[in-house]
mmCIF file of C-alpha atoms in Angstrom:
data_model
loop_
_atom_site.group_PDB
_atom_site.id
_atom_site.type_symbol
_atom_site.label_atom_id
_atom_site.label_comp_id
_atom_site.label_asym_id
_atom_site.label_seq_id
_atom_site.Cartn_x
_atom_site.Cartn_y
_atom_site.Cartn_z
ATOM 1 C CA ASP A 1 130.695 106.884 44.944
ATOM 2 C CA ALA A 2 133.202 104.194 44.098
ATOM 3 C CA LYS A 3 132.862 102.820 40.599
ATOM 4 C CA THR A 4 134.030 99.323 41.496
ATOM 5 C CA THR A 5 132.628 96.241 43.189
ATOM 6 C CA GLN A 6 134.818 93.844 45.152
ATOM 7 C CA PRO A 7 134.111 90.900 47.445
ATOM 8 C CA PRO A 8 134.372 92.027 51.088
ATOM 9 C CA SER A 9 136.824 89.316 52.090
ATOM 10 C CA MET A 10 138.869 86.425 50.772
ATOM 11 C CA ASP A 11 141.168 83.766 52.187
ATOM 12 C CA CYS A 12 144.280 82.399 50.535
ATOM 13 C CA ALA A 13 146.799 79.809 51.679
ATOM 14 C CA GLU A 14 150.334 80.993 52.125
ATOM 15 C CA GLY A 15 152.467 80.241 49.084
ATOM 16 C CA ARG A 16 149.501 80.008 46.752
ATOM 17 C CA ALA A 17 148.424 82.598 44.218
ATOM 18 C CA ALA A 18 145.855 85.083 45.473
ATOM 19 C CA ASN A 19 143.384 86.175 42.817
ATOM 20 C CA LEU A 20 141.382 89.246 43.714
ATOM 21 C CA PRO A 21 138.483 90.113 41.402
ATOM 22 C CA CYS A 22 137.027 93.540 40.686
ATOM 23 C CA ASN A 23 134.024 94.597 38.649
ATOM 24 C CA HIS A 24 133.984 97.979 36.961
ATOM 25 C CA SER A 25 131.220 97.687 34.382
ATOM 26 C CA THR A 26 130.822 101.470 33.926
ATOM 27 C CA ILE A 27 134.485 102.220 33.238
ATOM 28 C CA SER A 28 135.091 104.878 30.617
ATOM 29 C CA GLY A 29 137.519 104.655 27.758
ATOM 30 C CA ASN A 30 140.051 106.989 29.325
ATOM 31 C CA GLU A 31 139.941 105.471 32.794
ATOM 32 C CA TYR A 32 142.617 103.254 34.207
ATOM 33 C CA VAL A 33 142.293 100.438 36.737
ATOM 34 C CA TYR A 34 144.467 101.005 39.789
ATOM 35 C CA TRP A 35 145.109 98.694 42.706
ATOM 36 C CA TYR A 36 146.251 99.788 46.132
ATOM 37 C CA ARG A 37 146.515 97.914 49.380
ATOM 38 C CA GLN A 38 146.429 99.007 52.984
ATOM 39 C CA ILE A 39 148.135 97.032 55.692
ATOM 40 C CA HIS A 40 146.662 97.627 59.116
ATOM 41 C CA SER A 41 147.366 101.133 60.504
ATOM 42 C CA GLN A 42 149.466 102.171 57.520
ATOM 43 C CA GLY A 43 148.849 104.395 54.526
ATOM 44 C CA PRO A 44 147.750 102.746 51.279
ATOM 45 C CA GLN A 45 150.466 101.355 49.034
ATOM 46 C CA TYR A 46 150.348 101.541 45.252
ATOM 47 C CA ILE A 47 150.497 98.120 43.608
ATOM 48 C CA ILE A 48 149.840 98.348 39.888
ATOM 49 C CA HIS A 49 147.664 99.964 37.257
ATOM 50 C CA GLY A 50 146.594 99.299 33.687
ATOM 51 C CA LEU A 51 144.430 100.573 30.868
ATOM 52 C CA LYS A 52 143.572 97.530 28.736
ATOM 53 C CA ASN A 53 146.642 95.355 28.466
ATOM 54 C CA ASN A 54 147.696 92.962 31.155
ATOM 55 C CA GLU A 55 150.434 94.331 33.357
ATOM 56 C CA THR A 56 153.044 92.779 35.615
ATOM 57 C CA ASN A 57 155.524 94.217 38.053
ATOM 58 C CA GLU A 58 157.560 92.933 40.957
ATOM 59 C CA MET A 59 154.544 92.914 43.261
ATOM 60 C CA ALA A 60 151.677 91.581 41.190
ATOM 61 C CA SER A 61 149.994 90.984 37.853
ATOM 62 C CA LEU A 62 146.860 92.714 36.613
ATOM 63 C CA ILE A 63 144.576 90.951 34.185
ATOM 64 C CA ILE A 64 141.932 93.139 32.502
ATOM 65 C CA THR A 65 139.153 91.535 30.477
ATOM 66 C CA GLU A 66 138.846 92.486 26.836
ATOM 67 C CA ASP A 67 135.664 94.482 27.450
ATOM 68 C CA ARG A 68 137.412 96.159 30.407
ATOM 69 C CA LYS A 69 134.425 95.577 32.656
ATOM 70 C CA SER A 70 136.338 93.536 35.163
ATOM 71 C CA SER A 71 139.873 92.780 36.257
ATOM 72 C CA THR A 72 141.833 90.468 38.534
ATOM 73 C CA LEU A 73 144.824 91.274 40.673
ATOM 74 C CA ILE A 74 147.137 88.314 41.094
ATOM 75 C CA LEU A 75 149.665 87.978 43.881
ATOM 76 C CA PRO A 76 151.655 84.995 42.577
ATOM 77 C CA HIS A 77 153.000 83.597 45.855
ATOM 78 C CA ALA A 78 151.106 85.062 48.775
ATOM 79 C CA THR A 79 152.886 85.505 52.087
ATOM 80 C CA LEU A 80 151.586 86.468 55.508
ATOM 81 C CA ARG A 81 152.804 90.013 54.830
ATOM 82 C CA ASP A 82 150.265 90.275 52.019
ATOM 83 C CA THR A 83 147.428 90.292 54.558
ATOM 84 C CA ALA A 84 145.764 93.650 53.887
ATOM 85 C CA VAL A 85 142.723 95.388 52.450
ATOM 86 C CA TYR A 86 143.023 95.626 48.668
ATOM 87 C CA TYR A 87 141.332 98.449 46.815
ATOM 88 C CA CYS A 88 140.453 98.404 43.137
ATOM 89 C CA ILE A 89 140.001 101.938 41.829
ATOM 90 C CA VAL A 90 138.997 103.344 38.482
ATOM 91 C CA ARG A 91 140.279 106.815 37.625
ATOM 92 C CA VAL A 92 141.516 108.921 34.766
ATOM 93 C CA GLY A 93 144.921 109.126 36.345
ATOM 94 C CA ASN A 94 145.755 112.786 36.000
ATOM 95 C CA ARG A 95 147.948 114.300 38.681
ATOM 96 C CA ASP A 96 144.973 116.158 40.139
ATOM 97 C CA ASP A 97 142.504 113.303 39.806
ATOM 98 C CA LYS A 98 141.295 112.387 43.284
ATOM 99 C CA ILE A 99 140.873 108.803 44.425
ATOM 100 C CA ILE A 100 137.533 107.659 45.784
ATOM 101 C CA PHE A 101 137.981 104.503 47.810
ATOM 102 C CA GLY A 102 135.372 101.782 47.985
ATOM 103 C CA LYS A 103 135.290 99.189 50.718
ATOM 104 C CA GLY A 104 137.917 96.943 49.180
ATOM 105 C CA THR A 105 138.621 93.269 49.776
ATOM 106 C CA ARG A 106 140.106 92.136 53.060
ATOM 107 C CA LEU A 107 142.593 89.423 52.129
ATOM 108 C CA HIS A 108 143.560 86.938 54.819
ATOM 109 C CA ILE A 109 146.617 84.815 54.149
ATOM 110 C CA LEU A 110 146.382 81.565 56.034
ATOM 111 C CA PRO A 111 149.557 79.844 57.282
ATOM 112 C CA GLY B 1 158.720 104.717 44.450
ATOM 113 C CA ALA B 2 158.177 108.267 45.608
ATOM 114 C CA VAL B 3 158.094 108.939 49.351
ATOM 115 C CA VAL B 4 155.510 110.899 51.288
ATOM 116 C CA SER B 5 156.016 111.512 54.985
ATOM 117 C CA GLN B 6 153.674 112.693 57.734
ATOM 118 C CA HIS B 7 154.370 114.241 61.079
ATOM 119 C CA PRO B 8 153.508 113.436 63.745
ATOM 120 C CA SER B 9 152.667 109.751 63.460
ATOM 121 C CA ARG B 10 150.594 109.866 66.603
ATOM 122 C CA VAL B 11 149.175 112.761 68.596
ATOM 123 C CA ILE B 12 146.953 113.009 71.651
ATOM 124 C CA CYS B 13 145.351 116.317 72.451
ATOM 125 C CA LYS B 14 142.742 117.688 74.783
ATOM 126 C CA SER B 15 139.293 118.634 73.611
ATOM 127 C CA GLY B 16 139.146 122.234 72.407
ATOM 128 C CA THR B 17 142.756 122.493 71.327
ATOM 129 C CA SER B 18 144.104 122.607 67.764
ATOM 130 C CA VAL B 19 146.417 120.110 66.147
ATOM 131 C CA LYS B 20 148.584 120.522 63.053
ATOM 132 C CA ILE B 21 149.541 117.583 60.843
ATOM 133 C CA GLU B 22 152.255 117.933 58.208
ATOM 134 C CA CYS B 23 152.478 116.099 54.908
ATOM 135 C CA ARG B 24 155.727 116.256 52.922
ATOM 136 C CA SER B 25 156.752 114.914 49.555
ATOM 137 C CA LEU B 26 160.382 113.993 50.155
ATOM 138 C CA ASP B 27 161.759 113.403 46.677
ATOM 139 C CA PHE B 28 159.346 115.112 44.314
ATOM 140 C CA GLN B 29 157.296 118.255 43.959
ATOM 141 C CA ALA B 30 153.562 118.068 44.346
ATOM 142 C CA THR B 31 151.295 120.873 43.238
ATOM 143 C CA THR B 32 148.373 118.854 44.507
ATOM 144 C CA MET B 33 148.035 116.822 47.666
ATOM 145 C CA PHE B 34 145.025 115.075 49.124
ATOM 146 C CA TRP B 35 143.831 114.592 52.684
ATOM 147 C CA TYR B 36 141.821 111.571 53.816
ATOM 148 C CA ARG B 37 140.292 110.468 57.078
ATOM 149 C CA GLN B 38 139.702 106.893 58.116
ATOM 150 C CA PHE B 39 137.619 105.676 61.025
ATOM 151 C CA PRO B 40 138.141 102.190 62.476
ATOM 152 C CA LYS B 41 137.077 99.355 60.174
ATOM 153 C CA GLN B 42 136.058 101.827 57.479
ATOM 154 C CA SER B 43 137.514 102.878 54.173
ATOM 155 C CA LEU B 44 139.411 106.081 53.505
ATOM 156 C CA MET B 45 137.208 109.112 53.014
ATOM 157 C CA LEU B 46 138.523 112.005 50.976
ATOM 158 C CA MET B 47 138.329 115.257 52.925
ATOM 159 C CA ALA B 48 139.929 117.828 50.643
ATOM 160 C CA THR B 49 142.263 118.562 47.777
ATOM 161 C CA SER B 50 145.188 120.793 48.683
ATOM 162 C CA ASN B 51 146.497 123.039 45.913
ATOM 163 C CA GLU B 52 149.846 124.805 46.179
ATOM 164 C CA GLY B 53 149.395 128.537 46.367
ATOM 165 C CA SER B 54 145.599 128.506 46.359
ATOM 166 C CA LYS B 55 142.666 127.552 48.516
ATOM 167 C CA ALA B 56 141.897 123.930 49.191
ATOM 168 C CA THR B 57 138.827 122.268 47.732
ATOM 169 C CA TYR B 58 136.733 120.493 50.332
ATOM 170 C CA GLU B 59 134.456 117.517 49.830
ATOM 171 C CA GLN B 60 130.806 117.842 50.650
ATOM 172 C CA GLY B 61 130.180 117.662 54.378
ATOM 173 C CA VAL B 62 133.717 118.585 55.441
ATOM 174 C CA GLU B 63 133.887 121.821 57.439
ATOM 175 C CA LYS B 64 136.545 124.053 55.931
ATOM 176 C CA ASP B 65 136.733 126.232 59.041
ATOM 177 C CA LYS B 66 137.387 123.223 61.216
ATOM 178 C CA PHE B 67 139.905 121.501 58.980
ATOM 179 C CA LEU B 68 142.292 124.200 57.804
ATOM 180 C CA ILE B 69 144.578 123.247 54.944
ATOM 181 C CA ASN B 70 147.654 125.186 53.886
ATOM 182 C CA HIS B 71 149.808 124.182 50.931
ATOM 183 C CA ALA B 72 152.518 126.801 51.122
ATOM 184 C CA SER B 73 155.210 125.035 49.133
ATOM 185 C CA LEU B 74 155.549 122.339 46.492
ATOM 186 C CA THR B 75 156.616 119.802 49.099
ATOM 187 C CA LEU B 76 154.519 120.631 52.135
ATOM 188 C CA SER B 77 150.825 120.647 52.985
ATOM 189 C CA THR B 78 149.460 121.021 56.490
ATOM 190 C CA LEU B 79 146.096 120.062 57.978
ATOM 191 C CA THR B 80 145.063 121.819 61.154
ATOM 192 C CA VAL B 81 142.168 120.376 63.141
ATOM 193 C CA THR B 82 140.812 123.346 65.044
ATOM 194 C CA SER B 83 138.944 123.074 68.329
ATOM 195 C CA ALA B 84 139.259 119.320 68.235
ATOM 196 C CA HIS B 85 136.616 117.112 69.803
ATOM 197 C CA PRO B 86 136.602 113.389 70.555
ATOM 198 C CA GLU B 87 134.620 112.693 67.399
ATOM 199 C CA ASP B 88 137.582 114.071 65.401
ATOM 200 C CA SER B 89 139.694 111.166 66.640
ATOM 201 C CA SER B 90 140.689 109.322 63.510
ATOM 202 C CA PHE B 91 143.501 108.224 61.212
ATOM 203 C CA TYR B 92 144.460 111.069 58.896
ATOM 204 C CA ILE B 93 146.322 110.238 55.681
ATOM 205 C CA CYS B 94 147.714 112.433 52.925
ATOM 206 C CA SER B 95 148.716 111.584 49.379
ATOM 207 C CA ALA B 96 150.521 113.239 46.497
ATOM 208 C CA SER B 97 151.355 112.473 42.897
ATOM 209 C CA PRO B 98 154.679 113.035 41.173
ATOM 210 C CA GLY B 99 155.903 112.994 37.606
ATOM 211 C CA THR B 100 154.138 113.180 34.297
ATOM 212 C CA GLY B 101 151.872 110.957 32.284
ATOM 213 C CA VAL B 102 149.590 108.611 34.164
ATOM 214 C CA TYR B 103 149.971 109.304 37.843
ATOM 215 C CA GLU B 104 149.958 106.873 40.672
ATOM 216 C CA GLN B 105 149.408 108.536 43.999
ATOM 217 C CA TYR B 106 151.695 107.903 46.906
ATOM 218 C CA PHE B 107 150.372 107.916 50.405
ATOM 219 C CA GLY B 108 151.869 108.994 53.671
ATOM 220 C CA PRO B 109 152.045 106.598 56.617
ATOM 221 C CA GLY B 110 149.145 108.320 58.374
ATOM 222 C CA THR B 111 148.678 110.247 61.610
ATOM 223 C CA ARG B 112 146.650 108.768 64.444
ATOM 224 C CA LEU B 113 144.803 111.585 66.243
ATOM 225 C CA THR B 114 143.218 110.938 69.622
ATOM 226 C CA VAL B 115 141.218 113.707 71.255
ATOM 227 C CA THR B 116 140.551 113.242 74.959
#
């Protein structure tokens, strides 16, 4: 079973920041928080991951609470192309560590 | 990022026939690849873990004799759906992980299988 809880859907206006929450209250000390997204009829795309510090890359920022029980993925300036299902995943992150997908959050970007 | 390809992207086959789907890591070696299946409006479901040079590990409820997995090289894994039936129609996706340290997995673009 997935170890995360996400809202089933969210709306965001184009050009605004999209903030996607994720709860992972049972996360272990050696587990990372990963975010992937899946645009319709495509394979999932890696976005970002983190252990306990906040992370930023060219796609997004990841904010992890101090107790690591929740996190937020931030898309700073959402565009229509960001419409997708976003998956928050907790895993150890070894090469052989499989990913168990939950239901994710369906993000709709509104023009 | 690393690139994973799948072939074919779409396939239509008749009920009772077998279909082979290829998953390739194009710019890295992958000792482990994963196969997922996704039905419409549902999340990805892990089917099996493909290990180079050894037998695949199947998730509970996945028939190993129906979904044959071969990982003959460090860049290629194949999934063969044997004696396909309409209920096997689905979106099949593979993934692989390169490098060292903390691994992100890279996913292929998926293969849409339709069994008529």
